[in-house]
mmCIF file with all atom_site columns, C-alpha atoms in Angstrom:
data_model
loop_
_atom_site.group_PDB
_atom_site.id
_atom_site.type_symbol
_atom_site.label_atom_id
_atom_site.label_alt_id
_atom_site.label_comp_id
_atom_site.label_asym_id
_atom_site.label_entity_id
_atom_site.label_seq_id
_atom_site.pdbx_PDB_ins_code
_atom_site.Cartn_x
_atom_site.Cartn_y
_atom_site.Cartn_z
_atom_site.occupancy
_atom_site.B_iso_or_equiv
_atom_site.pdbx_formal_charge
_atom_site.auth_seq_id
_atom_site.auth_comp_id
_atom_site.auth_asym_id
_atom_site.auth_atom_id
_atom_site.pdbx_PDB_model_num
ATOM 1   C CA . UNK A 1 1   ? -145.007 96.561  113.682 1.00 0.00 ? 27  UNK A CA 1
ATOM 2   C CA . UNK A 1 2   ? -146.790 96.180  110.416 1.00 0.00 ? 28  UNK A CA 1
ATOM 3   C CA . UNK A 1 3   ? -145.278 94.375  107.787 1.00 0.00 ? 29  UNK A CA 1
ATOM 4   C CA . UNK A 1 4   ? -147.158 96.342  104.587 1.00 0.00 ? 30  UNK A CA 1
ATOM 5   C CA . UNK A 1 5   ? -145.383 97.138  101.764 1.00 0.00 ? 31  UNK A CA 1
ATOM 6   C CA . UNK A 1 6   ? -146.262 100.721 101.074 1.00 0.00 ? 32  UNK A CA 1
ATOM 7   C CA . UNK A 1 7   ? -143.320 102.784 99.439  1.00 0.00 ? 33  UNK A CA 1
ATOM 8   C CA . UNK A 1 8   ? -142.896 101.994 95.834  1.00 0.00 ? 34  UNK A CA 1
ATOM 9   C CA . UNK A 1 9   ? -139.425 100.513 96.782  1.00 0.00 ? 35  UNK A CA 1
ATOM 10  C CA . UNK A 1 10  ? -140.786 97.707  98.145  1.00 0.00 ? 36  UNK A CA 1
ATOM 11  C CA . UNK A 1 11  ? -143.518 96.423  95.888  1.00 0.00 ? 37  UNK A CA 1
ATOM 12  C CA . UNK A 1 12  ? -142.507 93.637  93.337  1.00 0.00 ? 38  UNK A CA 1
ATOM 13  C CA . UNK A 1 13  ? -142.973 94.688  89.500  1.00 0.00 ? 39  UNK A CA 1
ATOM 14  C CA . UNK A 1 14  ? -145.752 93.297  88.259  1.00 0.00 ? 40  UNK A CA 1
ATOM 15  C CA . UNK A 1 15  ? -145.237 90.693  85.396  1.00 0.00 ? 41  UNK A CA 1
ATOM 16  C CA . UNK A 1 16  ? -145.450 91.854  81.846  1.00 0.00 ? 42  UNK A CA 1
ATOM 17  C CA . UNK A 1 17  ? -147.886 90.403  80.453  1.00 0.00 ? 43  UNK A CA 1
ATOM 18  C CA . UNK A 1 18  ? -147.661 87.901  76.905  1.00 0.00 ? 44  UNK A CA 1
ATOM 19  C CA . UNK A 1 19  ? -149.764 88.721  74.044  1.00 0.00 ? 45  UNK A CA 1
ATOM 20  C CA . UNK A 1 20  ? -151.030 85.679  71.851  1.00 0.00 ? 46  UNK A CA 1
ATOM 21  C CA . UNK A 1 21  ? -150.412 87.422  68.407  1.00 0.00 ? 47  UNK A CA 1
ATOM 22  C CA . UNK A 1 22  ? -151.710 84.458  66.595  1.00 0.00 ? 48  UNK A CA 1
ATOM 23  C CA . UNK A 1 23  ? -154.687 83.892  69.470  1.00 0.00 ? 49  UNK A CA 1
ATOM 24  C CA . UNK A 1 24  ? -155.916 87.324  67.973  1.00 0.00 ? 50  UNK A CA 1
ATOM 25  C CA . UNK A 1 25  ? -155.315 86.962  64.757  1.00 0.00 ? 51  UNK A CA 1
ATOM 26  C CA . UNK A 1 26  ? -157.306 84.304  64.362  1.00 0.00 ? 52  UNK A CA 1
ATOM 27  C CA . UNK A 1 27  ? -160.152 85.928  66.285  1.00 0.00 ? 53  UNK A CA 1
ATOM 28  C CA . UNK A 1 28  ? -160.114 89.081  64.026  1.00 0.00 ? 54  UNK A CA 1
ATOM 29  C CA . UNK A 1 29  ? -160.170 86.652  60.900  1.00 0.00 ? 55  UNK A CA 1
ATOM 30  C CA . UNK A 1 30  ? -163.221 84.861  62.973  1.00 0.00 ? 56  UNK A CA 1
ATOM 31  C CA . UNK A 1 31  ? -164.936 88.207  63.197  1.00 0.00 ? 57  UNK A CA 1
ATOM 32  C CA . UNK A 1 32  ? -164.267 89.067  59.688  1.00 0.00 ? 58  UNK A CA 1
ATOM 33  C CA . UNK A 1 33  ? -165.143 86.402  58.339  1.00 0.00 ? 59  UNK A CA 1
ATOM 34  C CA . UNK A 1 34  ? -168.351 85.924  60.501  1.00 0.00 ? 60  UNK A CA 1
ATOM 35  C CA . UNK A 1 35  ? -169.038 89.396  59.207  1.00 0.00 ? 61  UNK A CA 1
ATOM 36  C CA . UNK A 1 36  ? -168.738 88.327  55.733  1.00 0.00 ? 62  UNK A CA 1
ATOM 37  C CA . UNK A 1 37  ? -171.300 85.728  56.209  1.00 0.00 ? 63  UNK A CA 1
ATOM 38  C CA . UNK A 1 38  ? -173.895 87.792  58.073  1.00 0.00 ? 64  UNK A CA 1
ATOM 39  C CA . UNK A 1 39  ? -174.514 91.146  55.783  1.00 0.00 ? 65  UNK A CA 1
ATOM 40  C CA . UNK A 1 40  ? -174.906 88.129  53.077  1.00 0.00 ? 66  UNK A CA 1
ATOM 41  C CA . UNK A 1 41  ? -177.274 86.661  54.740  1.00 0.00 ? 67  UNK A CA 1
ATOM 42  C CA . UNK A 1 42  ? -179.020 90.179  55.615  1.00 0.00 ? 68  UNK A CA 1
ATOM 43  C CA . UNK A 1 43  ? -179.086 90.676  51.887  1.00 0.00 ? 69  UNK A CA 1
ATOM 44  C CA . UNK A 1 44  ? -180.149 87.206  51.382  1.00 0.00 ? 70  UNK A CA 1
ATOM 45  C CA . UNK A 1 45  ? -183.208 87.752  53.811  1.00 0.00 ? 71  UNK A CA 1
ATOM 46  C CA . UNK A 1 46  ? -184.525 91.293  52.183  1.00 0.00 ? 72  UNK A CA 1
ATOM 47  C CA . UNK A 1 47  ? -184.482 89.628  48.630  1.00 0.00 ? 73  UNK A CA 1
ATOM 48  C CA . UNK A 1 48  ? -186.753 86.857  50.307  1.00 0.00 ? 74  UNK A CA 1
ATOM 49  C CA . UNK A 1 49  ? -188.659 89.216  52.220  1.00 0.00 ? 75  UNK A CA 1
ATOM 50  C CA . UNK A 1 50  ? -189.476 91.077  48.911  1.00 0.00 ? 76  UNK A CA 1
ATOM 51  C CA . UNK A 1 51  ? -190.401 87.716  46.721  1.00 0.00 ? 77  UNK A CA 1
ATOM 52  C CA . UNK A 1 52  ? -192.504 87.065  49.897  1.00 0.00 ? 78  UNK A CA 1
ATOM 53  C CA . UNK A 1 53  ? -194.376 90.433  49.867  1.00 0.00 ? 79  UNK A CA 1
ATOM 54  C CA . UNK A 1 54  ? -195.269 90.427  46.159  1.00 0.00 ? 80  UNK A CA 1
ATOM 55  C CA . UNK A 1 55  ? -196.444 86.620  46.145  1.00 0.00 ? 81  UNK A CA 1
ATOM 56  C CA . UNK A 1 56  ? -198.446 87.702  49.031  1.00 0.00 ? 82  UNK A CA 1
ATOM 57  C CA . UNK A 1 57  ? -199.926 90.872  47.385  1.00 0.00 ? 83  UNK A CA 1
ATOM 58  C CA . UNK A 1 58  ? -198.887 93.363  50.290  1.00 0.00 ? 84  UNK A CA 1
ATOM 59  C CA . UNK A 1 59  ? -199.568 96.335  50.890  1.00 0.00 ? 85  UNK A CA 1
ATOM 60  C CA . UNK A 1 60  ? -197.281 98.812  48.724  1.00 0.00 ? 86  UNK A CA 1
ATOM 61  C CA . UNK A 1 61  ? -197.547 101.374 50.412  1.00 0.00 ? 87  UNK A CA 1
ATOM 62  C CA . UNK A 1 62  ? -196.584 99.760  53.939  1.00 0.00 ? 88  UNK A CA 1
ATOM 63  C CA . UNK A 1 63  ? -193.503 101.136 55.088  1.00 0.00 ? 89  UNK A CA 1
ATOM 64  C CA . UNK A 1 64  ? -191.510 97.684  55.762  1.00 0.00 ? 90  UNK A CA 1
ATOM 65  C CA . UNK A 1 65  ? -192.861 96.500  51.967  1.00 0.00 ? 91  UNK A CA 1
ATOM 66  C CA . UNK A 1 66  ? -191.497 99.589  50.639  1.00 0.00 ? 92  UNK A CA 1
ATOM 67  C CA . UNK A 1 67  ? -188.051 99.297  52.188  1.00 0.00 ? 93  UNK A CA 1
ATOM 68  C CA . UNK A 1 68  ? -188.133 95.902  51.214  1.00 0.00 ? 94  UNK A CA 1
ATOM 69  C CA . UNK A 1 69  ? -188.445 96.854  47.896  1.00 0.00 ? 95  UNK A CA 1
ATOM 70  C CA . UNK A 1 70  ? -186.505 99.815  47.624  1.00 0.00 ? 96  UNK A CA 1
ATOM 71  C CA . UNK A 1 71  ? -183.250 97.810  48.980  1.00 0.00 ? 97  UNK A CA 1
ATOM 72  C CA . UNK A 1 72  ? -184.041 94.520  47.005  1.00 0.00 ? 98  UNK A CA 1
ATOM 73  C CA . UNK A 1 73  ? -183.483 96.703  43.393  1.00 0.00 ? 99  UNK A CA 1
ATOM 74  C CA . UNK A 1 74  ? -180.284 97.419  44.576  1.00 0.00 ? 100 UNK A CA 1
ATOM 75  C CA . UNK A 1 75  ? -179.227 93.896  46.087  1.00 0.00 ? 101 UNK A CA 1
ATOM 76  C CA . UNK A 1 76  ? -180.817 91.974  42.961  1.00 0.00 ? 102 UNK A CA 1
ATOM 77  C CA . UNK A 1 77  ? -177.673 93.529  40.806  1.00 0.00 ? 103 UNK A CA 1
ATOM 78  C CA . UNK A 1 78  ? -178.621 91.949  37.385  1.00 0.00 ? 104 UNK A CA 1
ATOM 79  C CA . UNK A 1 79  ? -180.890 89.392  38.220  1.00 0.00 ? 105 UNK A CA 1
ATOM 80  C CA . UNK A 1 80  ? -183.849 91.169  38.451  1.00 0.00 ? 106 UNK A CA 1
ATOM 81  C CA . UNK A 1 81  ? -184.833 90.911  34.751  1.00 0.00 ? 107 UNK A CA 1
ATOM 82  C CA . UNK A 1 82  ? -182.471 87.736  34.034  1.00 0.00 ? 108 UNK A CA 1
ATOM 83  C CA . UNK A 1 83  ? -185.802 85.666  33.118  1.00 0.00 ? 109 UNK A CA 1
ATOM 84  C CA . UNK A 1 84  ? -188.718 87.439  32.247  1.00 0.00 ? 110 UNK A CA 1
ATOM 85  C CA . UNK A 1 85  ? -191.577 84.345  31.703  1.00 0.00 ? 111 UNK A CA 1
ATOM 86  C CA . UNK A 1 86  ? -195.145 86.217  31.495  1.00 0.00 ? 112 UNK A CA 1
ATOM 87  C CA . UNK A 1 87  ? -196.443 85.992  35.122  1.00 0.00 ? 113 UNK A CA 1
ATOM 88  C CA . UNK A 1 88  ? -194.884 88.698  37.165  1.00 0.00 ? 114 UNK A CA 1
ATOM 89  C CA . UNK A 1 89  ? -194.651 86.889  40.464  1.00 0.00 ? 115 UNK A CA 1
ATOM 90  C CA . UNK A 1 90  ? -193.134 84.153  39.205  1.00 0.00 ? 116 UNK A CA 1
ATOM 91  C CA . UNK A 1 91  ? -190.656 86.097  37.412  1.00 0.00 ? 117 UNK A CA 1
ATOM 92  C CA . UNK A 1 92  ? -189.722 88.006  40.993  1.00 0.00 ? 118 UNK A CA 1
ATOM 93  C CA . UNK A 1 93  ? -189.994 84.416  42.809  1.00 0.00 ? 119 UNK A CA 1
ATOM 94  C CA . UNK A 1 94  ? -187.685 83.280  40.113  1.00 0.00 ? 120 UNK A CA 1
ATOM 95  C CA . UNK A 1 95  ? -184.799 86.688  39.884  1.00 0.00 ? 121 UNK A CA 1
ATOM 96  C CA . UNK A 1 96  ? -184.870 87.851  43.022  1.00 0.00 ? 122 UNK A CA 1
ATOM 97  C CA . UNK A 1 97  ? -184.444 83.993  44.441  1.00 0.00 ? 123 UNK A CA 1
ATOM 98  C CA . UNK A 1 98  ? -181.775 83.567  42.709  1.00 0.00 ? 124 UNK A CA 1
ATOM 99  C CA . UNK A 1 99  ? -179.955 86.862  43.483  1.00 0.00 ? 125 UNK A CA 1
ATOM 100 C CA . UNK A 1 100 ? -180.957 85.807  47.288  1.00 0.00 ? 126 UNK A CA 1
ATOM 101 C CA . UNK A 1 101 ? -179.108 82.455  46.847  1.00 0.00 ? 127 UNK A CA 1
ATOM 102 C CA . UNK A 1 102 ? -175.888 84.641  44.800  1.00 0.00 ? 128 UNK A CA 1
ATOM 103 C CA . UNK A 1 103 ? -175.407 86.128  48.015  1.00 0.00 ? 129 UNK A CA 1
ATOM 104 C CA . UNK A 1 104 ? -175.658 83.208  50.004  1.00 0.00 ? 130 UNK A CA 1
ATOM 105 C CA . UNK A 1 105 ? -172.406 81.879  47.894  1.00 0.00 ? 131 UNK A CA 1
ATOM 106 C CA . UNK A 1 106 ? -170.826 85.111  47.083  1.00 0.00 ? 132 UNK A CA 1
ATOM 107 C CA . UNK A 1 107 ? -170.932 85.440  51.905  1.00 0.00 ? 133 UNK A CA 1
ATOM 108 C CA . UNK A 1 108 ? -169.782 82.236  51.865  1.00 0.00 ? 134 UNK A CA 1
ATOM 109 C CA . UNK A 1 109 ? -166.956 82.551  50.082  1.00 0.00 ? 135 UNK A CA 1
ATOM 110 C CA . UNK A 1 110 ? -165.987 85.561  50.677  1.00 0.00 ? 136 UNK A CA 1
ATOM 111 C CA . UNK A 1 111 ? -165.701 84.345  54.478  1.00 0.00 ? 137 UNK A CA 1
ATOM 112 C CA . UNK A 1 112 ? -163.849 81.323  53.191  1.00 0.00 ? 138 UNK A CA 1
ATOM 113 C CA . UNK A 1 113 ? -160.879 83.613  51.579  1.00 0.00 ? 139 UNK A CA 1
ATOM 114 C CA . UNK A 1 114 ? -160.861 85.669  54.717  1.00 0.00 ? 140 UNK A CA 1
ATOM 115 C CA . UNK A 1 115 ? -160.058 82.115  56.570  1.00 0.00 ? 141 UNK A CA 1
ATOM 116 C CA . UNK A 1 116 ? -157.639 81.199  54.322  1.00 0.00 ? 142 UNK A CA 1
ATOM 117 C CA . UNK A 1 117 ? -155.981 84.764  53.431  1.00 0.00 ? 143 UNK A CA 1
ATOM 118 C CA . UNK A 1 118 ? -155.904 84.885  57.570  1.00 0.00 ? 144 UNK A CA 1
ATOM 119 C CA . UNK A 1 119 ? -154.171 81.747  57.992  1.00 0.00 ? 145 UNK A CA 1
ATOM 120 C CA . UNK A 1 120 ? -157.253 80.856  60.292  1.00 0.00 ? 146 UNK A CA 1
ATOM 121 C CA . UNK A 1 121 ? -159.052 76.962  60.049  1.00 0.00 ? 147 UNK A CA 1
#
């Protein structure tokens, strides 16, 4: 005689499981925040990328240079005629740098208020 438990009266109820509401919480604030931090830092790097390809003289007409370009006038928000000093590269190194290092705060805190809003550490 086997001893299997086959009929449906027989087998033991399996155990409900226990969600950790605050386990994901925090992990959906994490990602959020983490998020946050990384499309500033995206925008961040085209806005370099740019100052780089005009100090460097590339090509215009290159299809990364002019995607570059295209989406650094619309990440540079004001600061791309903030200073305008004679020499046009410098006055690219100098908006567009600091429009780059904008976003790097604005990410940053952004991410910090999604911490804190989140009750995450």
């Amino acid at each position: 005689m086997s001893t299997f438990r086959n009929s449906p009266e027989e087998q033991e109820p399996a155990p409900k499981r226990k969600t950790d509401w605050k386990a994901v919480r925090d992990q959906v604030v994490g990602l959020l925040a983490g998020v946050a931090r990384w499309v500033g830092l995206l925008f961040a790097l085209v806005l370099v990328l740019h100052v780089i390809f005009v100090i460097g003289e590339a090509n215009p007409d290159n299809g990364i240079v002019s995607w570059v370009a295209d989406w650094s006038e619309g990440l540079s928000l004001g600061f791309k005629d903030l200073f305008t000093p004679d020499d046009p590269k410098l006055s690219v190194l100098v908006n567009y740098g600091i429009a780059a290092i904008f976003w790097l705060v604005v990410s940053s805190i952004v991410a910090r208020i999604i911490r804190r809003v989140g009750g995450a550490s």
